[in-house]
Tab-separated table of C-alpha atoms and ligand atoms in Angstrom:
chain	number	residue	atom	x	y	z
A	1	MET	CA	68.405	17.451	38.110
A	2	SER	CA	68.016	16.810	34.447
A	3	HIS	CA	70.142	14.520	32.294
A	4	ASN	CA	69.248	15.691	28.850
A	5	LYS	CA	71.959	13.715	27.145
A	6	TYR	CA	70.059	10.483	27.894
A	7	LYS	CA	67.271	9.801	25.429
A	8	PRO	CA	64.370	7.635	26.558
A	9	THR	CA	62.976	4.741	24.539
A	10	ILE	CA	59.513	3.645	25.611
A	11	GLY	CA	57.308	0.759	24.594
A	12	LEU	CA	53.837	0.152	25.981
A	13	GLU	CA	51.947	-2.992	26.892
A	14	ILE	CA	48.293	-2.286	27.375
A	15	HIS	CA	45.684	-4.718	28.650
A	16	ALA	CA	41.974	-4.004	28.334
A	17	GLU	CA	39.024	-6.056	29.579
A	18	LEU	CA	36.656	-6.668	26.716
A	19	LYS	CA	32.946	-5.993	26.875
A	20	THR	CA	31.263	-9.357	26.368
A	21	ARG	CA	28.237	-11.082	27.834
A	22	THR	CA	30.232	-14.008	29.216
A	23	LYS	CA	33.835	-14.849	30.085
A	24	MET	CA	36.529	-15.920	27.623
A	25	PHE	CA	36.204	-19.692	27.958
A	26	CYS	CA	32.999	-20.366	29.907
A	27	ASP	CA	29.492	-18.976	30.299
A	28	SER	CA	30.022	-17.236	33.645
A	29	LYS	CA	28.885	-13.634	33.431
A	30	ASN	CA	31.435	-10.951	32.564
A	31	ASP	CA	30.210	-8.150	34.803
A	32	PRO	CA	32.831	-5.573	35.846
A	33	ASP	CA	30.291	-3.871	38.126
A	34	GLU	CA	29.576	-6.934	40.264
A	35	LYS	CA	30.532	-5.998	43.816
A	36	ARG	CA	29.838	-9.287	45.603
A	37	PRO	CA	32.958	-11.474	45.413
A	38	ASN	CA	32.970	-14.920	43.789
A	39	VAL	CA	29.474	-14.959	42.333
A	40	ASN	CA	30.320	-15.020	38.620
A	41	ILE	CA	32.246	-18.260	38.712
A	42	CYS	CA	31.805	-21.817	37.470
A	43	PRO	CA	33.811	-25.065	37.407
A	44	VAL	CA	35.620	-23.935	34.219
A	45	CYS	CA	36.969	-20.601	35.453
A	46	MET	CA	37.663	-22.159	38.871
A	47	ALA	CA	39.821	-24.773	37.103
A	48	GLU	CA	38.059	-27.821	38.420
A	49	PRO	CA	39.508	-31.049	37.008
A	50	GLY	CA	37.774	-32.435	33.949
A	51	THR	CA	36.356	-29.136	32.726
A	52	LEU	CA	37.022	-27.864	29.235
A	53	PRO	CA	37.257	-24.302	27.874
A	54	VAL	CA	35.155	-23.055	24.935
A	55	ILE	CA	36.282	-19.999	22.910
A	56	ASN	CA	34.093	-16.877	23.198
A	57	LYS	CA	33.648	-15.689	19.597
A	58	GLU	CA	32.408	-12.265	20.713
A	59	ALA	CA	35.834	-11.626	22.285
A	60	VAL	CA	37.709	-12.824	19.204
A	61	ARG	CA	35.540	-10.554	17.051
A	62	HIS	CA	36.329	-7.564	19.279
A	63	VAL	CA	40.081	-8.081	18.853
A	64	LEU	CA	39.751	-8.541	15.091
A	65	ARG	CA	37.797	-5.275	14.837
A	66	ILE	CA	40.426	-3.518	16.967
A	67	GLY	CA	43.064	-4.871	14.579
A	68	LYS	CA	41.121	-3.638	11.576
A	69	ALA	CA	40.734	-0.177	13.134
A	70	LEU	CA	44.500	-0.065	13.751
A	71	GLY	CA	45.178	-1.030	10.151
A	72	GLY	CA	46.942	-4.193	11.298
A	73	THR	CA	47.122	-7.605	9.649
A	74	LEU	CA	44.437	-9.963	10.881
A	75	ALA	CA	45.527	-13.539	11.363
A	76	ASP	CA	43.878	-16.206	9.320
A	77	PHE	CA	45.350	-19.013	11.404
A	78	THR	CA	45.422	-18.487	15.146
A	79	GLU	CA	45.717	-20.555	18.299
A	80	PHE	CA	45.781	-20.193	22.065
A	81	ASP	CA	48.753	-21.070	24.243
A	82	ARG	CA	49.296	-21.843	27.884
A	83	LYS	CA	51.508	-19.395	29.733
A	84	ASN	CA	52.631	-21.332	32.768
A	85	TYR	CA	53.300	-19.740	36.101
A	86	PHE	CA	52.191	-20.229	39.649
A	87	TYR	CA	50.208	-17.614	41.490
A	88	PRO	CA	47.021	-17.940	43.571
A	89	ASP	CA	45.067	-15.645	41.212
A	90	ILE	CA	45.543	-18.085	38.329
A	91	PRO	CA	43.842	-21.286	39.494
A	92	LYS	CA	44.835	-23.503	36.546
A	93	GLY	CA	48.525	-22.805	37.086
A	94	TYR	CA	48.611	-21.224	33.638
A	95	GLN	CA	46.973	-18.359	31.798
A	96	ILE	CA	45.460	-19.069	28.398
A	97	SER	CA	47.040	-16.492	26.107
A	98	GLN	CA	48.462	-16.285	22.595
A	99	TYR	CA	52.131	-16.611	21.769
A	100	GLN	CA	53.215	-17.435	18.249
A	101	TYR	CA	49.993	-16.638	16.407
A	102	PRO	CA	48.402	-13.480	17.772
A	103	LEU	CA	45.101	-12.374	16.240
A	104	VAL	CA	46.625	-9.108	15.030
A	105	THR	CA	50.107	-8.095	13.927
A	106	GLY	CA	51.187	-4.607	12.904
A	107	GLY	CA	49.032	-1.521	12.552
A	108	SER	CA	49.481	1.843	14.187
A	109	LEU	CA	47.807	4.504	16.268
A	110	ASN	CA	48.840	8.158	16.646
A	111	GLY	CA	51.843	7.411	14.464
A	112	ILE	CA	53.099	4.735	16.877
A	113	ALA	CA	53.583	1.288	15.360
A	114	VAL	CA	51.751	-1.568	17.025
A	115	THR	CA	53.657	-4.853	17.257
A	116	ARG	CA	50.734	-7.131	18.042
A	117	VAL	CA	47.343	-7.460	19.655
A	118	HIS	CA	46.379	-10.766	21.192
A	119	LEU	CA	43.606	-12.252	23.269
A	120	GLU	CA	43.959	-13.860	26.672
A	121	GLU	CA	42.084	-14.337	29.913
A	122	ASP	CA	42.252	-12.090	32.953
A	123	THR	CA	43.383	-13.307	36.343
A	124	ALA	CA	41.425	-13.212	39.588
A	125	ARG	CA	41.666	-10.088	41.689
A	126	SER	CA	43.756	-10.492	44.829
A	127	GLN	CA	43.638	-8.301	47.861
A	128	HIS	CA	46.658	-8.304	50.144
A	129	ASP	CA	45.728	-5.453	52.459
A	130	LYS	CA	44.308	-7.576	55.286
A	131	GLY	CA	47.522	-7.380	57.268
A	132	ASP	CA	49.169	-10.727	58.061
A	133	GLU	CA	45.831	-12.422	58.517
A	134	ALA	CA	45.147	-13.468	54.957
A	135	SER	CA	45.057	-12.539	51.308
A	136	LEU	CA	41.643	-12.501	49.685
A	137	ILE	CA	40.906	-13.570	46.130
A	138	ASP	CA	37.857	-12.668	44.054
A	139	PHE	CA	37.446	-14.961	41.044
A	140	ASN	CA	34.752	-12.879	39.329
A	141	ARG	CA	37.489	-11.468	37.116
A	142	ALA	CA	39.213	-14.819	36.472
A	143	GLY	CA	38.710	-15.716	32.830
A	144	VAL	CA	37.340	-12.355	31.690
A	145	PRO	CA	38.448	-11.716	28.073
A	146	LEU	CA	41.482	-9.501	27.981
A	147	MET	CA	43.123	-7.814	25.034
A	148	GLU	CA	46.854	-7.221	25.168
A	149	LEU	CA	48.352	-4.657	22.813
A	150	VAL	CA	52.112	-4.196	22.508
A	151	THR	CA	53.682	-1.214	20.767
A	152	GLU	CA	57.076	-1.011	19.147
A	153	PRO	CA	59.617	0.680	21.439
A	154	MET	CA	59.472	3.940	19.490
A	155	ILE	CA	57.867	6.323	21.963
A	156	THR	CA	60.260	9.041	23.057
A	157	SER	CA	58.433	10.968	25.791
A	158	SER	CA	55.968	10.535	28.621
A	159	LYS	CA	53.497	12.788	26.839
A	160	GLU	CA	53.602	10.702	23.683
A	161	ALA	CA	52.984	7.601	25.799
A	162	GLY	CA	50.054	9.239	27.610
A	163	ASP	CA	48.561	10.454	24.335
A	164	PHE	CA	48.792	6.964	22.843
A	165	ALA	CA	47.026	5.427	25.832
A	166	ARG	CA	44.270	8.067	25.756
A	167	GLU	CA	43.746	7.568	22.038
A	168	LEU	CA	43.550	3.797	22.493
A	169	GLN	CA	40.947	4.242	25.228
A	170	LEU	CA	38.908	6.428	22.879
A	171	LEU	CA	39.216	3.890	20.062
A	172	LEU	CA	38.137	0.990	22.296
A	173	ARG	CA	35.100	2.986	23.380
A	174	TYR	CA	34.166	3.893	19.802
A	175	LEU	CA	34.384	0.226	18.874
A	176	GLY	CA	32.282	-0.794	21.877
A	177	ALA	CA	35.107	-3.205	22.696
A	178	SER	CA	35.836	-1.982	26.216
A	179	GLU	CA	34.901	0.784	28.626
A	180	ALA	CA	38.649	0.949	29.296
A	181	ASN	CA	38.398	2.907	32.545
A	182	MET	CA	41.887	2.927	34.022
A	183	GLU	CA	40.615	3.810	37.482
A	184	LYS	CA	38.463	0.664	37.464
A	185	GLY	CA	41.300	-1.496	36.188
A	186	GLU	CA	39.486	-2.135	32.905
A	187	MET	CA	42.539	-0.803	31.117
A	188	ARG	CA	46.059	-1.315	32.485
A	189	VAL	CA	49.150	0.338	31.086
A	190	GLU	CA	52.656	-0.992	31.540
A	191	ALA	CA	55.636	0.881	30.225
A	192	ASN	CA	58.997	-0.536	29.174
A	193	VAL	CA	61.466	2.254	29.694
A	194	SER	CA	65.142	2.459	28.844
A	195	VAL	CA	67.533	5.344	28.337
A	196	SER	CA	70.725	5.682	26.387
A	197	LYS	CA	73.166	8.337	25.338
A	198	ASP	CA	73.863	7.347	21.763
A	199	GLY	CA	70.491	6.138	20.529
A	200	THR	CA	71.291	2.463	21.095
A	201	ARG	CA	68.843	0.501	23.215
A	202	GLY	CA	69.615	0.570	26.941
A	203	THR	CA	68.550	-2.013	29.514
A	204	LYS	CA	64.798	-1.886	29.828
A	205	VAL	CA	62.779	-1.701	32.995
A	206	GLU	CA	59.098	-2.579	33.080
A	207	VAL	CA	56.846	-0.348	35.174
A	208	LYS	CA	53.507	-1.688	36.468
A	209	ASN	CA	50.692	-0.742	38.900
A	210	ILE	CA	49.744	2.329	36.943
A	211	ASN	CA	46.111	3.329	37.344
A	212	SER	CA	45.644	6.576	35.485
A	213	PHE	CA	47.003	8.317	32.402
A	214	ARG	CA	48.632	10.922	34.602
A	215	ALA	CA	50.287	8.176	36.673
A	216	ALA	CA	51.620	6.600	33.474
A	217	GLU	CA	53.241	9.883	32.498
A	218	ARG	CA	54.654	10.506	35.971
A	219	ALA	CA	56.010	6.953	36.289
A	220	ILE	CA	57.791	7.224	32.937
A	221	GLU	CA	59.261	10.614	33.853
A	222	TYR	CA	60.471	9.223	37.171
A	223	GLU	CA	62.071	6.173	35.502
A	224	VAL	CA	63.846	8.242	32.855
A	225	GLU	CA	65.267	10.459	35.549
A	226	ARG	CA	66.225	7.528	37.852
A	227	GLN	CA	67.947	5.564	35.089
A	228	SER	CA	69.782	8.607	33.745
A	229	ALA	CA	71.072	9.477	37.217
A	230	ALA	CA	72.198	5.874	37.826
A	231	LEU	CA	74.105	5.736	34.536
A	232	GLU	CA	75.638	9.097	35.295
A	233	ARG	CA	76.979	7.639	38.554
A	234	GLY	CA	78.504	4.782	36.557
A	235	GLU	CA	75.957	2.199	37.740
A	236	LYS	CA	74.368	-0.508	35.619
A	237	ILE	CA	70.603	-0.664	35.073
A	238	VAL	CA	69.092	-3.928	36.291
A	239	GLN	CA	66.498	-5.470	34.013
A	240	GLU	CA	63.557	-5.772	36.343
A	241	THR	CA	59.895	-5.093	36.977
A	242	ARG	CA	59.165	-2.037	39.077
A	243	GLY	CA	55.914	-0.907	40.637
A	244	TRP	CA	54.633	2.663	40.694
A	245	ASP	CA	53.940	4.144	44.135
A	246	GLU	CA	51.345	6.838	43.499
A	247	VAL	CA	51.679	8.389	46.957
A	248	LYS	CA	55.459	8.636	47.001
A	249	GLY	CA	55.627	9.393	43.297
A	250	GLU	CA	58.347	6.778	42.864
A	251	THR	CA	58.909	3.407	41.243
A	252	PHE	CA	60.187	0.546	43.383
A	253	SER	CA	61.766	-2.801	42.542
A	254	GLN	CA	59.289	-5.693	42.485
A	255	ARG	CA	61.042	-8.626	40.879
A	256	ILE	CA	63.726	-9.537	38.417
A	257	LYS	CA	61.975	-9.974	35.094
A	258	GLU	CA	61.281	-13.478	33.733
A	259	GLY	CA	62.286	-14.214	30.190
A	260	SER	CA	59.547	-15.774	28.035
A	261	ALA	CA	61.356	-19.124	28.303
A	262	ASP	CA	60.371	-19.258	31.977
A	263	TYR	CA	56.694	-19.430	31.011
A	264	ARG	CA	57.074	-22.647	28.954
A	265	TYR	CA	54.505	-21.524	26.417
A	266	PHE	CA	52.863	-24.288	24.416
A	267	PRO	CA	49.613	-24.556	22.402
A	268	ASP	CA	46.646	-25.384	24.617
A	269	PRO	CA	45.575	-28.929	23.642
A	270	ASP	CA	42.063	-28.318	25.002
A	271	LEU	CA	41.256	-25.616	22.433
A	272	PRO	CA	40.743	-25.855	18.670
A	273	LYS	CA	42.951	-23.900	16.286
A	274	LEU	CA	40.989	-21.233	14.449
A	275	LYS	CA	40.839	-20.569	10.721
A	276	ILE	CA	39.368	-17.088	10.746
A	277	SER	CA	38.256	-17.027	7.097
A	278	GLU	CA	36.106	-20.089	7.657
A	279	ILE	CA	34.128	-18.768	10.620
A	280	LYS	CA	31.056	-16.786	9.625
A	281	GLU	CA	30.975	-14.554	12.734
A	282	PHE	CA	34.349	-13.118	11.719
A	283	GLN	CA	33.377	-11.984	8.230
A	284	ASN	CA	32.001	-8.568	7.252
A	285	MET	CA	33.231	-6.546	10.180
A	286	GLU	CA	31.789	-3.091	9.672
A	287	LEU	CA	33.495	-0.418	11.767
A	288	PRO	CA	31.806	2.711	13.087
A	289	GLU	CA	33.286	6.130	12.330
A	290	LEU	CA	36.627	6.155	14.157
A	291	PRO	CA	37.946	9.068	16.262
A	292	SER	CA	40.507	10.075	13.599
A	293	GLU	CA	37.807	10.034	10.902
A	294	LYS	CA	35.474	12.107	13.037
A	295	ARG	CA	38.199	14.709	13.632
A	296	ALA	CA	38.825	14.995	9.891
A	297	ARG	CA	35.113	15.283	9.101
A	298	TYR	CA	34.518	17.999	11.713
A	299	LYS	CA	37.471	19.962	10.441
A	300	LYS	CA	36.277	19.775	6.858
A	301	GLU	CA	32.547	20.254	7.411
A	302	TYR	CA	32.516	22.908	10.122
A	303	GLU	CA	36.004	24.448	10.209
A	304	ILE	CA	35.744	24.777	13.990
A	305	LYS	CA	38.657	25.057	16.425
A	306	ASP	CA	40.765	21.976	17.183
A	307	GLU	CA	39.931	22.162	20.895
A	308	ASP	CA	36.224	22.209	20.115
A	309	ILE	CA	36.665	19.253	17.775
A	310	GLU	CA	38.465	17.381	20.549
A	311	SER	CA	35.574	18.012	22.959
A	312	PHE	CA	33.112	16.608	20.440
A	313	VAL	CA	35.295	13.621	19.604
A	314	THR	CA	35.747	12.668	23.260
A	315	SER	CA	32.148	13.316	24.310
A	316	ASP	CA	29.685	11.571	22.065
A	317	ALA	CA	26.718	13.370	23.677
A	318	LEU	CA	28.192	16.808	22.930
A	319	GLY	CA	29.234	15.777	19.424
A	320	VAL	CA	25.775	14.545	18.469
A	321	PHE	CA	24.184	17.657	19.971
A	322	PHE	CA	26.550	19.917	18.039
A	323	GLU	CA	25.835	18.140	14.754
A	324	ASN	CA	22.086	18.508	15.270
A	325	VAL	CA	22.481	22.205	16.122
A	326	ALA	CA	24.693	22.794	13.075
A	327	GLU	CA	22.096	21.113	10.879
A	328	ALA	CA	19.340	23.292	12.348
A	329	LEU	CA	21.512	26.330	11.561
A	330	GLY	CA	21.508	25.298	7.915
A	331	ASP	CA	25.205	24.396	8.010
A	332	ASP	CA	26.194	28.076	8.233
A	333	LYS	CA	29.889	27.900	9.175
A	334	GLU	CA	30.017	31.180	11.096
A	335	LYS	CA	27.022	30.232	13.206
A	336	ALA	CA	28.383	26.719	13.657
A	337	LYS	CA	31.528	28.245	15.169
A	338	ILE	CA	29.478	30.248	17.662
A	339	ALA	CA	27.447	27.135	18.484
A	340	ALA	CA	30.610	25.061	18.960
A	341	SER	CA	32.125	27.478	21.427
A	342	TYR	CA	28.885	27.826	23.423
A	343	ILE	CA	28.524	24.050	23.609
A	344	THR	CA	32.115	23.328	24.633
A	345	SER	CA	32.247	26.094	27.226
A	346	ASP	CA	28.811	26.982	28.618
A	347	VAL	CA	26.849	23.806	27.945
A	348	ALA	CA	29.728	21.511	28.905
A	349	GLY	CA	30.210	23.634	32.044
A	350	LEU	CA	26.570	23.248	33.055
A	351	LEU	CA	26.682	19.506	32.425
A	352	ALA	CA	29.825	19.125	34.525
A	353	LYS	CA	28.510	21.316	37.330
A	354	THR	CA	25.053	19.785	37.626
A	355	GLY	CA	25.676	16.220	36.495
A	356	LYS	CA	22.294	16.420	34.768
A	357	PRO	CA	21.711	15.066	31.274
A	358	LEU	CA	21.311	17.471	28.371
A	359	HIS	CA	17.642	18.079	27.556
A	360	ILE	CA	17.879	21.236	25.428
A	361	LYS	CA	16.362	20.746	21.987
A	362	ALA	CA	18.869	21.274	19.188
A	363	VAL	CA	16.409	23.477	17.283
A	364	ALA	CA	15.859	25.750	20.306
A	365	PHE	CA	19.600	26.008	20.904
A	366	ALA	CA	20.152	26.849	17.233
A	367	GLU	CA	17.611	29.669	17.591
A	368	LEU	CA	19.568	31.092	20.523
A	369	VAL	CA	22.789	30.959	18.482
A	370	ALA	CA	21.054	32.766	15.632
A	371	MET	CA	19.871	35.457	18.079
A	372	VAL	CA	23.422	35.960	19.403
A	373	SER	CA	24.919	36.084	15.922
A	374	VAL	CA	22.751	39.048	14.876
A	375	GLY	CA	23.073	40.812	18.229
A	376	GLU	CA	19.458	40.380	19.318
A	377	VAL	CA	20.773	39.245	22.693
A	378	SER	CA	24.160	40.035	24.181
A	379	SER	CA	26.544	37.227	25.029
A	380	ARG	CA	25.829	38.051	28.669
A	381	GLY	CA	22.062	37.795	28.074
A	382	ALA	CA	22.547	34.571	26.125
A	383	LYS	CA	24.102	32.972	29.201
A	384	ASP	CA	20.949	33.736	31.212
A	385	VAL	CA	18.703	32.400	28.460
A	386	LEU	CA	20.832	29.273	28.200
A	387	LEU	CA	20.704	28.612	31.935
A	388	GLU	CA	16.906	28.836	31.857
A	389	MET	CA	16.740	26.502	28.850
A	390	PHE	CA	19.090	24.073	30.562
A	391	ASN	CA	17.088	23.972	33.782
A	392	ASN	CA	13.532	24.218	32.545
A	393	GLY	CA	13.541	23.901	28.764
A	394	GLY	CA	11.566	26.423	26.725
A	395	GLU	CA	12.099	28.582	23.662
A	396	PRO	CA	14.855	31.218	23.692
A	397	ARG	CA	12.668	33.979	22.225
A	398	ALA	CA	10.018	33.542	24.884
A	399	ILE	CA	12.642	33.485	27.644
A	400	ALA	CA	14.513	36.558	26.364
A	401	GLY	CA	11.210	38.423	25.993
A	402	ALA	CA	9.959	37.531	29.468
A	403	ARG	CA	13.235	38.607	31.054
A	404	GLY	CA	13.786	41.731	28.988
A	405	LEU	CA	17.004	40.363	27.550
A	406	PHE	CA	16.521	41.472	23.975
A	407	GLN	CA	19.114	44.041	22.998
A	408	LYS	CA	17.836	47.328	21.616
A	409	SER	CA	19.213	47.709	18.114
A	410	ASP	CA	16.797	50.313	16.756
A	411	GLU	CA	18.977	53.141	15.366
A	412	ARG	CA	16.409	55.892	15.977
A	413	GLU	CA	15.889	54.942	19.585
A	414	LEU	CA	19.613	54.512	20.236
A	415	GLY	CA	20.438	57.670	18.257
A	416	ALA	CA	18.595	59.724	20.882
A	417	LEU	CA	20.675	58.049	23.564
A	418	VAL	CA	23.883	58.857	21.687
A	419	GLU	CA	22.865	62.524	21.418
A	420	LYS	CA	22.226	62.656	25.139
A	421	VAL	CA	25.661	61.197	25.965
A	422	LEU	CA	27.428	63.604	23.592
A	423	VAL	CA	25.727	66.585	25.232
A	424	ALA	CA	26.649	65.360	28.703
A	425	HIS	CA	30.316	64.675	27.775
A	426	PRO	CA	31.467	67.346	25.304
A	427	ASP	CA	35.170	67.130	26.317
A	428	GLU	CA	35.381	63.386	25.684
A	429	ALA	CA	33.550	63.775	22.376
A	430	GLU	CA	36.016	66.468	21.324
A	431	GLY	CA	38.977	64.386	22.517
A	432	TYR	CA	37.851	61.452	20.405
A	433	ARG	CA	37.449	63.718	17.343
A	434	LYS	CA	41.044	64.821	17.839
A	435	GLY	CA	42.296	61.239	17.752
A	436	LYS	CA	42.039	59.842	21.295
A	437	GLU	CA	40.491	56.636	20.062
A	438	ASN	CA	40.107	54.977	23.432
A	439	LEU	CA	37.528	57.590	24.439
A	440	LEU	CA	35.043	55.811	22.144
A	441	GLN	CA	34.855	52.932	24.626
A	442	PHE	CA	34.058	55.440	27.373
A	443	LEU	CA	31.222	56.977	25.378
A	444	ILE	CA	29.743	53.564	24.492
A	445	GLY	CA	29.969	52.637	28.161
A	446	GLN	CA	28.014	55.741	29.161
A	447	ALA	CA	25.316	54.944	26.617
A	448	MET	CA	25.131	51.321	27.790
A	449	ARG	CA	24.643	52.544	31.345
A	450	GLU	CA	21.975	54.978	30.221
A	451	SER	CA	20.114	52.089	28.515
A	452	GLY	CA	20.300	49.894	31.608
A	453	GLY	CA	22.481	47.433	29.689
A	454	SER	CA	19.855	46.770	27.026
A	455	ALA	CA	21.450	48.589	24.082
A	456	ASN	CA	23.337	46.694	21.403
A	457	PRO	CA	26.944	47.938	21.821
A	458	GLN	CA	27.761	47.230	18.170
A	459	VAL	CA	24.958	49.544	17.012
A	460	LEU	CA	26.047	52.223	19.521
A	461	LYS	CA	29.606	52.025	18.222
A	462	GLY	CA	28.433	52.628	14.663
A	463	LEU	CA	26.279	55.566	15.711
A	464	PHE	CA	29.066	57.279	17.682
A	465	GLU	CA	31.520	56.798	14.835
A	466	LYS	CA	29.069	58.357	12.380
A	467	LYS	CA	28.341	61.314	14.650
A	468	LEU	CA	31.975	62.065	15.500
A	469	ARG	CA	33.487	61.593	12.064
B	1	MN	MN1	49.179	-10.244	29.189
């Protein structure tokens, strides 16, 4: 059942673990791939009495660069606060976060306004699936630098929310700030969802436990539907936190949401306030080319299809390869288009199927594209040449020669073939002359068969047309 008269309003809260050598406030290693529990820990991140935190400048720098890339305002004055709550995964009894003075305010991505980006520490990872026996806690993650980004509640569909999260992941990867794999928990998306009939803000529900982009979209769709149906029945929406059950495809009530007053935020007296403009590591933050800039450049320089651009923007390896091929083709736009579609379909297909890295030389690939563009090899033949180049390297001319894949384009040689076909099929030839245009395809097909598939069909077409004019 659909309740179209209810319009959703969605805001996102996204956490991402930052890529740094050490944790946020101590020198324990920040290693998301460590499988052994409780090895990257020290007295500081285990909250032993008498220990003191030290700010990781690498993490602060990451968040400032993220803010710059979003076009936000970077704080000059900033401080860290204690967010107090009790849970076994937070050994100090509080999380060090930022409250009044986040590192970044404002900015936008994909046309969605960003409210703030702040820096905090991650919690330990708890595991409750040991039955009634025990819960297990791994403190490797406790104190890992964590970015929290909050958007304005201006997203109006699940797709828009999913697109924002995907674009943020891409941006974080471009900046080298985070791997942001949702499946690994390096990026976590929470959605605040409300619905209303008249455009006013309804009661919002926060949805957590989302571990993929698809899950984020499904959870939002489910919530919009659930809230609309409840309102339709005359019920009130409870402001609460709900979890997403991936298997059932449903959200479920977890707890009634705390207000920020419950956390008793206050500035952490163990940490210095920061004056960003006075700290040399935070000056001169050069950014790499950002995804949006790369899209614009590809569109302008190569005029290739949007889908191809997207493939190159999301896969750095393919993008770099394409640019090298295009350069080897002398920046010829028509050939660049052929190259782009071969790379995004055939090459990307081979990479996905085999899991092998790409070893084809850009110059050799450019040669193959040039051969296809003048009809020296058919697109079918090019696939065979490409496969050989992908598996064993080599030059496309040598491969096409050795396998007899060059198309015959010689007009004299093919002219004889055309004569032969016309003699063998006088009725079809006559039919075509009288206007049955589709008979041309038949005649070309006969000639292709006669040549064993080696004739250039474009040349054959021209010859038939000339003969039967
Ligand atoms: Mn947070």
